C-alpha cells in the first residue's frame, strides 16, 4: 500500500477552472466516501482551499486508484477526462509524501510561506477522522505534515513572506486598508471572513468601522460577540455596500454574488476597493472594468506571488522538508521490515524449544537439571548466531530501496509463515 495524491492548484490550472473543481465541506465529505468505494483504496483525505483541491488516498494499486479518483473529480467538476488530465498533477509514494510536506509548510502556496494552509490541512485531517475515511497510514502521514509545518514556521523566518492569503490581499489593496477613515464591509462569516476581521483588528482598525453581512444572521452576530464589530442582515447588503470603502467577500456561494450592475449601482462613480478571497469567486470579472473600482482577487495574488524571490528562509524550509521525507520513509520501511525480523526470531525460539524438549525426552534421567540448562543455552546460542547476520543485514537495508525486498526474501528463505508476520504487525495495534 502506498500514498497517492491527485490534485489541482493555482500552479496547474487557471482560477476559473479551480472554481469549477472547488469543494465545499459537504461535497468534500461525499467525494471522500465515494473514493473509498474503489477496491484499491483503503483511506482518503480531501484538502480543499481557495487555491487547491487535493485527494489523498492509501492505494494498493496505482493505476486502478488514480483512474477512479480522477474520474470522480472530473465528474464532480463537469469536466471531460482530457480537460482534467491537462490540469491535474499526480504524485505517488515518495513524491506524494514530499508534496504534502511541502503543502503543509507553505512552500506550495500561492503566497509563499503562508501559514493558513497549516490550519486547512489540520481541518482536512479532522474531517476525515470524523467521517472515518482515514486510517493509520494517512493519519501518520498528516500528523507528520502538521509537525513539519509548525517546525518550518518555528525554526525559520518564513512567516515574514506572508502569513496568509488575507494578509496578502490587504497588502495588495494598498494604503486604504490602513486609513483610519476607511469603512469595511465583510460579506460572509465563515473561516476566511473571520480571519479577515481578526487581521484587520490586529492591524489597528477600529471594530466600529467593520460591518459583517451573512445570509445566516446568527453567524454574522457571532463575529460581533468575538470581535465587537457590527452585524447587518443580508437583505441590507446593498445599502451597506453603498457606504463602504472596502468590500471583503468570501461567501462560499456557488455563483457570482456581486455582478457589475450591483457594484455599479452601489458606487455610482465613487471609489471602491474589492478584495475577493472566494473560490469560486464572488465578484464578476467584469467588475474590474468599472471606473473607480479596484479588484484584488486570486488572479491578482497569483501574479503577485510569481514575483516573489526565494529567500534563505525558503531554502531552510526546503531542507527541513527533504530531511523529514527521508525520515518518514525510513520509518515506514522499518515498520514493514520489523515484523519479519520478529517472526524470524520467534521461529528460531520455537525450533530451540522443540529440539530441547525432544533431546530431554530421549536422555531422560541420564541428564541432570544443570546439564539440561546448559543444553538449552547452547541451542539458543547456535540459533542466535545463525540468524544474527540476516537480521543485521535487513536493518542495514531499511533506509535503502532494497529494504522491503530483502525482508520478503528473508521471509521466503526461512519459510516464515505469512500469518505469523501479519500477527506481529497487528499485536496491540502497533508494530513491536
Coordinates of C-alpha atoms in Angstrom, one line a residue:
X1 CA 0.0 0.0 0.0
X2 CA 1.3 3.5 -0.9
X3 CA 0.0 7.0 -0.7
X4 CA -1.3 8.7 -3.9
X5 CA -2.5 12.3 -4.4
X6 CA -4.5 13.6 -7.3
X7 CA -4.8 17.4 -7.2
X8 CA -5.3 20.7 -8.9
X9 CA -3.9 24.0 -7.7
X10 CA -3.1 27.6 -8.8
X11 CA 0.1 26.1 -10.2
X12 CA -1.6 23.6 -12.5
X13 CA -4.9 25.3 -13.5
X14 CA -6.4 28.8 -14.1
X15 CA -8.6 30.2 -11.4
X16 CA -11.8 29.8 -13.5
X17 CA -11.1 26.0 -13.7
X18 CA -10.3 25.9 -10.0
X19 CA -13.7 27.4 -9.3
X20 CA -15.4 24.5 -11.0
X21 CA -13.4 21.9 -9.1
X22 CA -13.6 23.6 -5.7
X23 CA -15.4 21.6 -3.0
X24 CA -17.4 22.8 0.0
X25 CA -17.4 20.7 3.2
X26 CA -20.4 18.5 2.2
X27 CA -19.0 17.9 -1.3
X28 CA -15.6 17.0 0.1
X29 CA -17.1 14.5 2.5
X30 CA -19.2 12.9 -0.3
X31 CA -16.2 12.7 -2.6
X32 CA -14.0 11.2 0.1
X33 CA -16.6 8.4 0.8
X34 CA -17.1 7.7 -2.9
X35 CA -13.3 7.3 -3.4
X36 CA -13.4 4.6 -0.7
X37 CA -15.8 2.5 -2.8
X38 CA -12.8 1.7 -5.1
X39 CA -11.4 -1.8 -4.4
X40 CA -7.8 -0.5 -4.4
X41 CA -8.3 2.4 -1.9
X42 CA -8.4 1.9 1.8
X43 CA -8.2 5.5 3.2
X44 CA -8.9 9.0 1.9
X45 CA -8.4 12.6 2.9
X46 CA -9.6 15.6 0.9
X47 CA -8.0 19.1 1.1
X48 CA -10.0 21.9 -0.5
X49 CA -8.9 25.5 -0.1
X50 CA -9.1 28.8 -2.1
X51 CA -6.3 27.7 -4.4
X52 CA -6.2 23.9 -4.4
X53 CA -8.2 20.7 -4.3
X54 CA -6.3 17.5 -3.5
X55 CA -7.5 13.9 -2.8
X56 CA -5.0 11.8 -0.8
X57 CA -5.6 8.1 -0.7
X58 CA -3.8 5.0 0.6
X59 CA -3.8 2.8 -2.5
X60 CA -3.0 -0.8 -3.2
X61 CA -2.6 -0.3 -7.0
X62 CA -1.5 2.9 -8.7
X63 CA -3.4 2.7 -11.9
X64 CA -6.7 1.5 -10.6
X65 CA -6.7 4.1 -7.9
X66 CA -5.6 7.1 -10.0
X67 CA -8.1 6.3 -12.7
X68 CA -11.0 6.2 -10.3
X69 CA -10.0 9.3 -8.3
X70 CA -9.5 11.3 -11.5
X71 CA -12.9 10.1 -12.8
X72 CA -14.7 11.2 -9.7
X73 CA -13.0 14.6 -9.6
X74 CA -13.9 15.1 -13.3
X75 CA -17.5 14.1 -12.7
X76 CA -17.8 16.5 -9.8
X77 CA -16.5 19.4 -11.8
X78 CA -18.3 18.5 -15.0
X79 CA -15.1 18.2 -16.9
X80 CA -14.2 15.6 -19.6
X81 CA -11.2 13.5 -18.8
X82 CA -8.9 15.2 -21.3
X83 CA -9.5 18.6 -19.8
X84 CA -8.9 17.3 -16.3
X85 CA -5.7 15.5 -17.2
X86 CA -4.3 18.7 -18.7
X87 CA -4.6 20.5 -15.4
X88 CA -4.1 18.0 -12.6
X89 CA -1.0 16.6 -11.0
X90 CA -0.5 13.1 -9.7
X91 CA 2.1 12.1 -7.1
X92 CA 2.8 8.6 -5.8
X93 CA 4.6 7.1 -2.8
X94 CA 7.7 9.2 -2.0
X95 CA 6.7 12.1 -4.3
X96 CA 3.2 12.2 -2.6
X97 CA 4.8 12.4 0.8
X98 CA 7.1 15.2 -0.3
X99 CA 4.2 17.1 -1.9
X100 CA 2.1 17.0 1.3
X101 CA 5.0 18.1 3.5
X102 CA 5.6 21.0 1.1
X103 CA 2.0 22.0 1.1
X104 CA 1.8 21.9 4.9
X105 CA 4.9 24.1 5.2
X106 CA 3.5 26.7 2.8
X107 CA 6.0 26.0 0.1
X108 CA 3.4 25.1 -2.5
X109 CA 1.0 28.0 -1.6
X110 CA 0.1 30.9 -3.9
X111 CA 1.6 33.2 -1.3
X112 CA 4.9 31.5 -0.5
X113 CA 5.2 30.6 3.2
X114 CA 1.6 31.5 4.2
X115 CA 0.6 29.8 7.4
X116 CA -3.1 29.5 6.8
X117 CA -2.7 26.2 4.9
X118 CA -1.4 24.5 8.1
X119 CA -4.9 25.0 9.7
X120 CA -6.6 23.8 6.5
X121 CA -4.5 20.6 6.4
X122 CA -5.5 20.1 10.1
X123 CA -9.1 20.7 9.3
X124 CA -9.0 18.2 6.4
X125 CA -7.5 15.5 8.7
X126 CA -10.1 16.2 11.5
X127 CA -12.9 16.0 8.9
X128 CA -11.5 12.6 7.7
X129 CA -11.3 11.4 11.3
X130 CA -14.8 12.4 12.0
X131 CA -16.0 10.6 8.8
X132 CA -13.8 7.6 9.5
X133 CA -12.3 7.8 6.0
X134 CA -8.7 7.9 7.3
X135 CA -6.8 5.1 8.9
X136 CA -3.4 4.6 10.4
X137 CA -1.3 5.2 7.3
X138 CA -2.7 8.6 6.2
X139 CA -3.2 9.6 9.8
X140 CA 0.5 9.2 10.5
X141 CA 1.4 11.0 7.3
X142 CA -0.8 14.0 8.0
X143 CA 0.3 14.2 11.6
X144 CA 3.9 14.3 10.4
X145 CA 3.0 17.0 7.9
X146 CA 1.4 19.2 10.6
X147 CA 4.6 18.8 12.7
X148 CA 6.7 19.8 9.7
X149 CA 4.6 22.9 9.1
X150 CA 5.0 24.0 12.7
X151 CA 8.7 23.3 12.6
X152 CA 9.2 25.4 9.5
X153 CA 7.5 28.4 11.0
X154 CA 9.2 28.0 14.3
X155 CA 12.8 27.5 13.0
X156 CA 12.8 29.9 10.1
X157 CA 11.6 33.4 9.2
X158 CA 9.2 32.1 6.5
X159 CA 6.3 34.0 8.2
X160 CA 7.8 37.2 7.0
X161 CA 6.9 36.5 3.4
X162 CA 3.1 36.4 4.1
X163 CA 1.3 34.8 7.0
X164 CA -1.9 34.2 5.0
X165 CA -3.9 34.9 1.8
X166 CA -5.8 37.5 3.8
X167 CA -2.7 39.4 4.7
X168 CA -1.5 39.3 1.1
X169 CA -4.9 40.6 -0.1
X170 CA -4.7 43.6 2.3
X171 CA -1.1 44.4 1.2
X172 CA -2.2 44.3 -2.4
X173 CA -5.1 46.6 -1.7
X174 CA -2.6 49.3 -0.6
X175 CA -2.9 52.3 1.8
X176 CA -6.7 52.3 2.0
X177 CA -6.6 49.4 4.5
X178 CA -4.6 51.5 6.9
X179 CA -6.6 54.7 6.5
X180 CA -8.5 55.3 9.8
X181 CA -11.5 56.7 7.9
X182 CA -12.0 53.5 5.8
X183 CA -15.3 51.7 6.2
X184 CA -15.1 47.9 5.7
X185 CA -18.0 45.6 4.7
X186 CA -17.3 41.9 5.0
X187 CA -19.6 39.6 3.1
X188 CA -19.7 36.2 4.6
X189 CA -19.0 34.9 8.2
X190 CA -17.0 31.7 7.6
X191 CA -13.4 30.9 8.5
X192 CA -11.9 33.2 5.9
X193 CA -14.1 36.1 6.8
X194 CA -13.4 35.6 10.5
X195 CA -9.7 35.6 9.7
X196 CA -10.1 38.8 7.7
X197 CA -11.9 40.6 10.6
X198 CA -9.3 39.4 13.1
X199 CA -6.4 40.6 10.8
X200 CA -8.0 44.0 10.4
X201 CA -8.3 44.5 14.1
X202 CA -4.8 43.3 14.7
X203 CA -3.7 45.9 12.2
X204 CA -5.3 48.6 14.3
X205 CA -8.7 49.0 12.5
X206 CA -11.5 50.3 14.8
X207 CA -14.0 47.4 15.1
X208 CA -16.8 50.0 14.8
X209 CA -15.7 50.6 11.2
X210 CA -16.3 46.9 10.3
X211 CA -19.7 45.6 9.2
X212 CA -20.4 41.9 8.6
X213 CA -23.2 40.6 6.5
X214 CA -24.1 36.9 6.2
X215 CA -27.1 35.0 4.8
X216 CA -27.5 33.4 8.3
X217 CA -27.6 36.4 10.6
X218 CA -26.6 34.4 13.6
X219 CA -23.3 33.6 12.1
X220 CA -22.6 37.3 11.5
X221 CA -23.6 38.0 15.1
X222 CA -21.1 35.5 16.3
X223 CA -18.4 37.8 14.9
X224 CA -20.0 40.7 16.8
X225 CA -19.5 38.8 20.1
X226 CA -16.0 37.7 19.2
X227 CA -14.6 41.0 17.9
X228 CA -17.0 43.8 18.7
X229 CA -17.8 44.5 15.0
X230 CA -21.3 45.3 13.7
X231 CA -23.6 42.8 12.0
X232 CA -26.1 43.6 9.3
X233 CA -28.7 41.4 7.7
X234 CA -28.1 40.1 4.2
X235 CA -31.2 41.9 2.9
X236 CA -29.4 45.2 3.8
X237 CA -26.2 44.3 1.9
X238 CA -26.8 46.7 -0.9
X239 CA -27.5 49.6 1.5
X240 CA -24.3 48.9 3.4
X241 CA -22.3 48.4 0.2
X242 CA -23.3 51.9 -0.9
X243 CA -21.4 53.3 2.1
X244 CA -18.4 51.0 2.2
X245 CA -14.9 51.9 1.0
X246 CA -13.6 48.4 1.1
X247 CA -15.6 45.2 0.3
X248 CA -14.1 42.0 1.6
X249 CA -16.0 39.0 0.3
X250 CA -15.7 35.2 0.8
X251 CA -19.3 33.9 1.0
X252 CA -18.9 30.3 -0.1
X253 CA -21.6 30.8 -2.7
X254 CA -21.5 28.6 -5.8
X255 CA -22.0 31.6 -8.2
X256 CA -21.3 35.3 -8.6
X257 CA -22.7 37.4 -5.7
X258 CA -21.5 40.8 -6.9
X259 CA -22.1 41.4 -10.6
X260 CA -21.3 44.6 -12.5
X261 CA -24.8 46.0 -12.1
X262 CA -24.8 45.6 -8.4
X263 CA -21.4 47.2 -7.9
X264 CA -22.1 50.0 -10.3
X265 CA -25.4 50.8 -8.5
X266 CA -23.7 50.9 -5.2
X267 CA -20.7 53.0 -6.2
X268 CA -22.3 55.5 -8.7
X269 CA -18.9 56.7 -9.7
X270 CA -17.2 56.8 -6.3
X271 CA -14.2 54.7 -5.4
X272 CA -14.4 51.1 -4.0
X273 CA -11.8 48.6 -3.3
X274 CA -12.9 45.0 -3.6
X275 CA -11.0 42.1 -2.0
X276 CA -12.4 38.8 -3.3
X277 CA -11.0 35.9 -1.4
X278 CA -13.6 33.4 -2.5
X279 CA -13.3 30.3 -4.7
X280 CA -15.5 30.1 -6.7
X281 CA -15.1 33.9 -6.9
X282 CA -17.9 36.1 -5.5
X283 CA -17.2 39.1 -7.9
X284 CA -17.8 39.0 -11.6
X285 CA -14.5 39.5 -13.6
X286 CA -16.1 42.5 -15.5
X287 CA -16.3 44.4 -12.2
X288 CA -12.6 45.3 -12.5
X289 CA -13.5 47.4 -15.6
X290 CA -15.9 49.8 -13.7
X291 CA -14.5 53.3 -13.2
X292 CA -13.2 53.9 -9.6
X293 CA -13.4 50.2 -8.7
X294 CA -10.2 48.2 -7.9
X295 CA -10.4 44.5 -7.6
X296 CA -7.9 42.3 -5.7
X297 CA -8.7 38.6 -6.2
X298 CA -6.9 35.3 -6.5
X299 CA -5.7 36.2 -10.1
X300 CA -4.1 39.3 -8.8
X301 CA -2.5 37.5 -5.9
X302 CA -1.3 34.7 -8.2
X303 CA 0.6 37.3 -10.4
X304 CA 2.0 39.0 -7.3
X305 CA 3.2 35.7 -5.9
X306 CA 5.0 34.9 -9.2
X307 CA 7.3 37.9 -8.5
X308 CA 8.4 36.6 -5.0
X309 CA 12.1 35.7 -4.9
X310 CA 13.3 32.8 -2.9
X311 CA 14.9 33.8 0.4
X312 CA 17.3 31.9 2.7
X313 CA 14.3 31.1 4.9
X314 CA 12.6 29.3 2.0
X315 CA 15.7 27.2 1.4
X316 CA 15.8 26.3 5.1
X317 CA 12.2 25.1 4.9
X318 CA 13.0 23.1 1.8
X319 CA 15.9 21.4 3.7
X320 CA 13.6 20.6 6.6
X321 CA 11.0 19.1 4.2
X322 CA 13.7 17.0 2.5
X323 CA 15.1 15.7 5.8
X324 CA 11.6 14.9 7.1
X325 CA 10.7 13.0 3.9
X326 CA 13.7 10.8 4.3
X327 CA 12.9 10.1 8.0
X328 CA 9.3 9.4 7.3
X329 CA 10.0 6.9 4.5
X330 CA 12.7 5.2 6.6
X331 CA 10.3 4.8 9.5
X332 CA 7.6 3.5 7.1
X333 CA 10.0 0.9 5.7
X334 CA 11.2 -0.1 9.2
X335 CA 7.6 -0.7 10.2
X336 CA 7.3 -3.2 7.4
X337 CA 10.6 -5.0 8.0
X338 CA 10.4 -5.3 11.8
X339 CA 7.6 -7.9 11.8
X340 CA 9.7 -10.2 9.5
X341 CA 12.6 -9.9 11.9
X342 CA 10.4 -10.6 14.9
X343 CA 8.8 -13.6 13.2
X344 CA 12.2 -15.0 12.3
X345 CA 13.4 -14.8 15.9
X346 CA 10.1 -16.3 17.1
X347 CA 10.6 -19.2 14.7
X348 CA 14.1 -19.8 16.0
X349 CA 12.9 -19.8 19.6
X350 CA 10.2 -22.4 18.7
X351 CA 12.8 -24.6 17.0
X352 CA 15.1 -24.4 20.0
X353 CA 12.3 -25.3 22.4
X354 CA 11.1 -28.2 20.3
X355 CA 14.6 -29.7 19.9
X356 CA 15.4 -29.2 23.5
X357 CA 12.3 -31.0 24.6
X358 CA 12.9 -33.8 22.1
X359 CA 16.5 -34.2 23.4
X360 CA 15.5 -34.2 27.0
X361 CA 12.8 -36.8 26.4
X362 CA 15.4 -39.1 24.8
X363 CA 18.0 -38.6 27.5
X364 CA 15.6 -38.9 30.4
X365 CA 17.1 -39.2 33.8
X366 CA 20.6 -39.5 32.4
X367 CA 20.9 -35.7 32.3
X368 CA 20.5 -33.6 35.5
X369 CA 18.9 -30.2 35.6
X370 CA 22.2 -28.3 35.3
X371 CA 23.0 -30.2 32.1
X372 CA 19.6 -29.6 30.7
X373 CA 20.0 -25.9 31.3
X374 CA 23.4 -25.9 29.6
X375 CA 22.0 -27.7 26.5
X376 CA 19.2 -25.2 26.1
X377 CA 21.6 -22.3 26.4
X378 CA 23.9 -23.9 23.8
X379 CA 21.0 -24.4 21.4
X380 CA 19.9 -20.8 21.8
X381 CA 23.4 -19.5 21.2
X382 CA 23.6 -21.6 17.9
X383 CA 20.3 -20.2 16.8
X384 CA 21.2 -16.6 17.6
X385 CA 24.5 -16.9 15.7
X386 CA 22.7 -18.3 12.7
X387 CA 20.1 -15.5 12.5
X388 CA 22.3 -12.7 13.6
X389 CA 23.7 -11.8 10.1
X390 CA 20.4 -11.8 8.3
X391 CA 18.7 -9.7 10.9
X392 CA 21.6 -7.2 11.0
X393 CA 21.6 -7.0 7.2
X394 CA 17.8 -6.4 6.9
X395 CA 18.1 -3.5 9.4
X396 CA 21.1 -2.0 7.5
X397 CA 19.0 -2.0 4.3
X398 CA 16.0 -0.4 5.9
X399 CA 16.9 3.1 4.6
X400 CA 17.6 1.9 1.1
X401 CA 15.4 0.9 -1.8
X402 CA 16.2 -2.8 -1.1
X403 CA 14.7 -2.8 2.4
X404 CA 11.3 -4.3 1.7
X405 CA 12.5 -6.7 -1.0
X406 CA 15.2 -8.0 1.4
X407 CA 12.6 -8.6 4.1
X408 CA 10.4 -10.5 1.7
X409 CA 13.4 -12.6 0.6
X410 CA 14.2 -13.3 4.3
X411 CA 10.7 -14.5 4.9
X412 CA 10.8 -16.7 1.8
X413 CA 14.3 -18.2 2.5
X414 CA 13.4 -19.1 6.1
X415 CA 9.9 -20.3 5.1
X416 CA 8.2 -17.9 7.6
X417 CA 4.5 -18.3 8.0
X418 CA 2.9 -15.1 6.4
X419 CA 0.3 -15.3 9.1
X420 CA 3.0 -15.1 11.8
X421 CA 4.4 -11.9 10.1
X422 CA 0.9 -10.4 9.9
X423 CA 0.2 -11.3 13.5
X424 CA 3.4 -9.5 14.7
X425 CA 2.2 -6.3 12.8
X426 CA -1.1 -6.2 14.5
X427 CA -0.2 -7.1 18.0
X428 CA -1.7 -4.4 20.3
X429 CA -2.4 -2.3 17.2
X430 CA 1.2 -1.4 16.7
X431 CA 4.4 -3.0 15.3
X432 CA 6.7 -4.1 18.2

